[in-house]
XYZ file of C-alpha atoms in Angstrom:
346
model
C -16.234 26.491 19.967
C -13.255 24.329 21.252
C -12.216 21.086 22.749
C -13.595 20.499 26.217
C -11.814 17.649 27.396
C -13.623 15.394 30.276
C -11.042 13.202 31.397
C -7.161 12.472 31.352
C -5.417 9.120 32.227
C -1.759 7.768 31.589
C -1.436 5.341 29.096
C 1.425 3.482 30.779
C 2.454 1.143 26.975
C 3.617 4.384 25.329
C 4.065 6.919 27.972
C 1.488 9.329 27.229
C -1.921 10.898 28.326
C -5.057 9.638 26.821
C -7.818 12.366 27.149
C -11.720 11.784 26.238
C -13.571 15.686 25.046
C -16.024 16.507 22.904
C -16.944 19.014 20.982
C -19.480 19.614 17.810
C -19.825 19.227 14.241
C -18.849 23.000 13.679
C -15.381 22.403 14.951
C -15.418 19.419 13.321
C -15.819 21.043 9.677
C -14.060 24.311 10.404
C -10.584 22.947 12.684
C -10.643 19.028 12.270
C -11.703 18.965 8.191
C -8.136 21.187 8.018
C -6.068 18.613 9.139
C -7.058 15.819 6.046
C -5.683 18.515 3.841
C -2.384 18.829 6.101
C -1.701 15.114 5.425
C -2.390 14.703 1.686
C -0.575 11.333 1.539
C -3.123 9.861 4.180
C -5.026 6.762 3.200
C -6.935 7.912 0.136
C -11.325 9.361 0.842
C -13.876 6.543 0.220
C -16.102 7.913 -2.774
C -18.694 9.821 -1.441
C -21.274 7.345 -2.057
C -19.780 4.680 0.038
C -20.797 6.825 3.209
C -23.943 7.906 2.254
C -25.712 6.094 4.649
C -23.523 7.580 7.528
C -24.705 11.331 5.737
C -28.070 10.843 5.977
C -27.817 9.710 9.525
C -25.934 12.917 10.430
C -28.608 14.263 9.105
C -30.837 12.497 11.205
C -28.733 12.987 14.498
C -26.749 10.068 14.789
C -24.165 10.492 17.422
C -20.492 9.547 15.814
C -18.013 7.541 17.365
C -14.928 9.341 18.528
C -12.628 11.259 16.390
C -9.005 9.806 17.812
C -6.147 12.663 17.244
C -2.557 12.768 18.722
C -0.289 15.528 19.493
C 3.221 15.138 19.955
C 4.788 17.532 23.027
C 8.471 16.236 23.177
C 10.216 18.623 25.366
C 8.272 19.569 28.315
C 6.412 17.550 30.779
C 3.214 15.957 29.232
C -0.110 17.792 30.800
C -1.731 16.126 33.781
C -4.579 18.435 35.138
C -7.524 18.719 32.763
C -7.345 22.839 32.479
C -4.074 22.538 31.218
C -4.139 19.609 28.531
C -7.444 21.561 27.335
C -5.166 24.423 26.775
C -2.737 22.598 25.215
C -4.819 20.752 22.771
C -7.038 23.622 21.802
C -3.787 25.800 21.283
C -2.219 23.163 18.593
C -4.801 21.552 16.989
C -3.418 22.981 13.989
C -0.638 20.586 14.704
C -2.664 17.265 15.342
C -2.987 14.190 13.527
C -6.150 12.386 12.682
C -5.427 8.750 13.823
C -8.785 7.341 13.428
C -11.836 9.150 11.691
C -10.779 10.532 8.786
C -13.715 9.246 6.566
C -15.977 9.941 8.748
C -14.506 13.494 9.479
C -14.735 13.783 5.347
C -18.667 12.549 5.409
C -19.661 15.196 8.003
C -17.896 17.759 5.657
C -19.976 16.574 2.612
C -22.987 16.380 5.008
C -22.793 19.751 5.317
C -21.457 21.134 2.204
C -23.939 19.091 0.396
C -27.575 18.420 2.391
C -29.941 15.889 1.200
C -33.526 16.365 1.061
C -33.369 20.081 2.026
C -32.341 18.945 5.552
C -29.667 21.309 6.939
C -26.788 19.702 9.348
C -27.416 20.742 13.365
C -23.806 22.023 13.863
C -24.556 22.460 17.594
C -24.090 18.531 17.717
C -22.206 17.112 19.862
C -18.604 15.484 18.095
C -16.408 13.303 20.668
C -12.884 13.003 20.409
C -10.120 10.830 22.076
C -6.293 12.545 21.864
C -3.376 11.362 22.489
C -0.611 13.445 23.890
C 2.815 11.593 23.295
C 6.315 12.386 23.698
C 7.821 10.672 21.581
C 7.188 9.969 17.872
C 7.865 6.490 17.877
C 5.706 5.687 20.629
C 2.856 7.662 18.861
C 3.589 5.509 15.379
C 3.378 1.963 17.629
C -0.082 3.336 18.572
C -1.281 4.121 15.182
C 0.258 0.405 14.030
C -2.057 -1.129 16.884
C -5.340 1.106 16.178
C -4.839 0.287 12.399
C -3.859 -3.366 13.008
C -6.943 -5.836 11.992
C -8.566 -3.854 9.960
C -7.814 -2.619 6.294
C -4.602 -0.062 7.220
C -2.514 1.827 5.429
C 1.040 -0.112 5.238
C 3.279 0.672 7.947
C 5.215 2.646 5.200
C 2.589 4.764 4.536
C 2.346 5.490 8.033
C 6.023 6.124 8.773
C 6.008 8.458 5.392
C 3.656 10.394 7.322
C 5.456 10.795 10.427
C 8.614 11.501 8.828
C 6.930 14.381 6.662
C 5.157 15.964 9.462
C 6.351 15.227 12.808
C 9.965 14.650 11.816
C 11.316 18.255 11.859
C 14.606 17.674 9.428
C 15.297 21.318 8.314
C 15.822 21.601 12.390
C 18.150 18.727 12.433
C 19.971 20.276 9.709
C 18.923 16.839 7.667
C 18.579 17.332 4.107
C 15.994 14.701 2.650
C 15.252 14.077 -1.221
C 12.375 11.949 -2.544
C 13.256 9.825 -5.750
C 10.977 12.198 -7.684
C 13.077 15.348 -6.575
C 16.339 13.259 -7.508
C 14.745 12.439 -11.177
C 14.155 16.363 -11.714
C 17.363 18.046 -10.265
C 19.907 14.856 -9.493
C 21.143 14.086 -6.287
C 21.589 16.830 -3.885
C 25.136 15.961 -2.786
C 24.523 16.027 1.066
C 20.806 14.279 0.539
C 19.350 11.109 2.190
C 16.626 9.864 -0.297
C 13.606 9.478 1.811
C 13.237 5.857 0.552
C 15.969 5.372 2.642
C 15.151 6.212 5.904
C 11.743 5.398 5.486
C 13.086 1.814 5.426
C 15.489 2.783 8.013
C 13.298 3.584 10.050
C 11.143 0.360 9.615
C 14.540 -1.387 10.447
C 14.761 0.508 13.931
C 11.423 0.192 14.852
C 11.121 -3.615 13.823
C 14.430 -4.102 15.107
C 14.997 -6.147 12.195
C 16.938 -6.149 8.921
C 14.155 -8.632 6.900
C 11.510 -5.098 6.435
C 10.853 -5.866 2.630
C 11.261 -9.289 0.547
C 9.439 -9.429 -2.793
C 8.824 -12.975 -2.229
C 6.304 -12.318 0.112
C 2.719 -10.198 -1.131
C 2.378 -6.884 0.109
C -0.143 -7.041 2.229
C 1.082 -10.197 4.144
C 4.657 -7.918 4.715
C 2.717 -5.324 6.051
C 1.229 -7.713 8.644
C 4.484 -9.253 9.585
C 6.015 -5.633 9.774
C 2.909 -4.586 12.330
C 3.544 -7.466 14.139
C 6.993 -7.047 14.499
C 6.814 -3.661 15.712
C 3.838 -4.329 18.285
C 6.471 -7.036 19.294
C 9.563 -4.916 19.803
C 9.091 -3.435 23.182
C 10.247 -0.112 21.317
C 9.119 1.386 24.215
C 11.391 -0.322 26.871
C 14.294 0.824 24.824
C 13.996 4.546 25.643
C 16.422 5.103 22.409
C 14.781 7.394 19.844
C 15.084 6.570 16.397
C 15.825 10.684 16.017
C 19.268 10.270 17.884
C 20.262 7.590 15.606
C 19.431 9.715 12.861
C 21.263 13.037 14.357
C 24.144 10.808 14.631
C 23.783 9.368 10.887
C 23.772 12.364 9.911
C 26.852 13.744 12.037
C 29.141 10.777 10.555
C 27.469 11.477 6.857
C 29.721 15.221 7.341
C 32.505 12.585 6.465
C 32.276 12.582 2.360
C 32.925 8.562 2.872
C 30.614 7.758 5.392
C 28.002 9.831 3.623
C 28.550 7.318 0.849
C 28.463 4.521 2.536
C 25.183 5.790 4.612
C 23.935 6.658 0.869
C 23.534 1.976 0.318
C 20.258 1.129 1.425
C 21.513 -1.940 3.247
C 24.194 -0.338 5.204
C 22.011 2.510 6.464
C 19.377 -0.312 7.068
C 21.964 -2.245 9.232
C 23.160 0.551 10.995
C 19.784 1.682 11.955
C 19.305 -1.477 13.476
C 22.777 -2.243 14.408
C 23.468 1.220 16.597
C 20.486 0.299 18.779
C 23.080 -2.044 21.185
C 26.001 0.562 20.779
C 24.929 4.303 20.234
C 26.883 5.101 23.241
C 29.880 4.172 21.887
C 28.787 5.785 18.287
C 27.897 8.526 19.750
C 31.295 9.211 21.737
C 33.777 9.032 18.498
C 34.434 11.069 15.771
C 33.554 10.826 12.059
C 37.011 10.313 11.673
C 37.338 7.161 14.249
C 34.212 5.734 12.173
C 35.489 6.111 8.869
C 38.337 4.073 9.721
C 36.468 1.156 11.629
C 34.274 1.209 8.440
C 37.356 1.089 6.078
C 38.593 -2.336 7.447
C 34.870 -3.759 7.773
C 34.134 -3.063 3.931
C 38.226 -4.308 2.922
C 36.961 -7.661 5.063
C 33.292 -7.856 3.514
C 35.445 -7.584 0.036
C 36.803 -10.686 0.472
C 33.676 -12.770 0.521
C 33.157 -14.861 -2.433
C 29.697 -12.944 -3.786
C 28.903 -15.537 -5.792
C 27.772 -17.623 -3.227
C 25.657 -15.363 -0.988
C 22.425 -12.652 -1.385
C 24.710 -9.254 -1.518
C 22.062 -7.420 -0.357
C 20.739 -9.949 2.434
C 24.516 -10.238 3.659
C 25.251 -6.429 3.505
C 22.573 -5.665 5.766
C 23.142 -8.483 8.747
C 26.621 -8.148 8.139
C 26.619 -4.620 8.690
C 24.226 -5.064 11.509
C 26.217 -7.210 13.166
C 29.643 -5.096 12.719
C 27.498 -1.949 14.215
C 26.058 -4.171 17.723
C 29.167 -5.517 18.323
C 30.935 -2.301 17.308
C 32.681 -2.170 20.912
C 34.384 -5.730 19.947
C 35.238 -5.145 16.555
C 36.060 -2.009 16.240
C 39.821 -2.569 16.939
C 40.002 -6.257 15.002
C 42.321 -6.700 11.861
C 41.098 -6.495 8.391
C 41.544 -10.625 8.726
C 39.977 -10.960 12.555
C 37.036 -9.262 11.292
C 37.036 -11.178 8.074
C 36.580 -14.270 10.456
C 34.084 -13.079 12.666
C 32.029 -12.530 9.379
C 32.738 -15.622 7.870
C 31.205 -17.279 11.376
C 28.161 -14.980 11.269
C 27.517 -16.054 7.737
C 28.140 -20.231 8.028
């Protein structure tokens, strides 16, 4: 059995194809069942009790609502005739992400692993899906912030941790990334980013905001604001991908002082932000060019009085602010910049 998909439309937010299918509960525990285990640090499996009822309707012949899985196709054209986005999907499905339906995905498992009152599961049943077929990877995480929004979702970290682990192809970007559990066991790989980092990096991009975690406010509430901010960014409208800010990170981090400097939380942060106004210019010097630009920004944010401001707060919109306006600043005095700081900061 496969995917036999019944319709394909554009979804014209996030520049993608939205396609209704269906298959059956056979596919469902032999192909879809897989891909929980492929994304182990998904929202945790409701005890089995707590969809009981929903088992012993299976069992019964409920009909589920749809299974919603993406697909990410980056560099070729996106499928528009229904023959070939059926071939497509039932190719990689390996590859897919379950977006919405894992519990219930996990109770049809159980169903059928574990039948109640000698009642056997019809396999032949019919299972509907939705996909999504997306280009891009931030597009496809705005989409799982909006299906998730409202209801009880995983934190917007979570669900960046999960693109960046499996969509997020560093080995091929020649990106080295560490978690802080890897760093406690064998120390800091010397050309690592700790995946703290540019998890938070790339809230900052995708927010287009510095102010992504403040301990002041609960957790819950910050994941709320964070959803909301990135439903409100018009990421979309941008058309830069938070990939080619990291490419180029990580092409200035070949510079052993940049790759310290990238190695602060709050200047990566800022940057990430920050290089969203003036990549093209980034992108067009040399590590070398940028180490010096950086030199004279840090002997500047040196002379601020610390005492009297948030470090951390100021490194970030500071460093944000350097990185917009890089075009401007870039060729300012150690004492011109210090005053264009000291303005932003008043």
């Amino acid at each position: 059995m496969s995917i036999i998909i019944d319709s394909i439309v554009d979804d014209l937010v996030i520049n993608s194809k939205f396609i209704t299918g269906k298959t059956n509960y056979e596919f469902g525990i032999t192909k879809l069942y897989t891909l929980i285990d492929k994304l182990p640090i998904q929202r945790n499996l409701q005890n089995s009790s707590f969809y009981s009822r929903l088992r012993m309707d299976l069992l019964d012949g409920c009909v589920m609502p749809p299974i919603t899985l993406a697909l990410i196709k980056e560099k070729e054209e996106l499928p528009g005739e229904l023959k070939s986005a059926e071939q497509f999907v039932n190719d990689n499905i390996g590859s897919a992400f379950i977006l919405d339906g894992i519990q219930r995905i996990n109770a049809l498992y159980k169903t059928f692993k574990e039948p109640t009152l000698d009642k056997s599961l019809d396999l032949a049943r019919p299972l509907f899906v939705n996909i999504i077929i997306c280009k891009s990877m931030d597009n496809l995480l705005y989409r799982m912030i909006t299906l998730n929004n409202g209801q009880k979702p995983m934190s917007a970290n979570h669900q960046i941790e999960i693109l960046l682990g499996n969509i997020y192809k560093f080995k091929d970007l020649d990106i080295e990334i560490q978690t802080e559990k890897e760093k406690g066991k064998t120390g800091k790989y010397k050309h690592a980013f700790l995946k703290s980092n540019i998890i938070k990096a790339y809230l900052a991009f995708l927010t287009n905001s510095t102010a992504i975690d403040n301990k002041k406010i609960i957790d819950s509430k910050m994941d709320e604001l964070i959803a909301m901010k990135i439903i409100d960014s018009k990421i979309m409208d941008e058309g830069l991908e938070f990939s080619s800010v990291i490419e180029l990170i990580n092409r200035f981090a070949s510079n052993e002082y940049l790759k310290k400097w990238f190695d602060n939380t709050n200047n990566i942060i800022g940057f990430s932000v920050g290089s969203k106004k003036s990549f093209n210019t980034l992108n067009d010097i040399s590590p070398e060019v940028f180490q010096e630009s950086i030199r004279v920004f840090e002997e500047s944010f040196k002379a601020l009085n610390l005492s009297t401001i948030k470090l951390s707060k100021e490194r970030r919109n500071l460093s944000k602010f350097f990185i917009a306006n890089f075009d401007k600043l870039r060729d300012l005095s150690e004492l011109e910049i210090l005053d264009e700081l000291n303005e932003k900061i008043l």
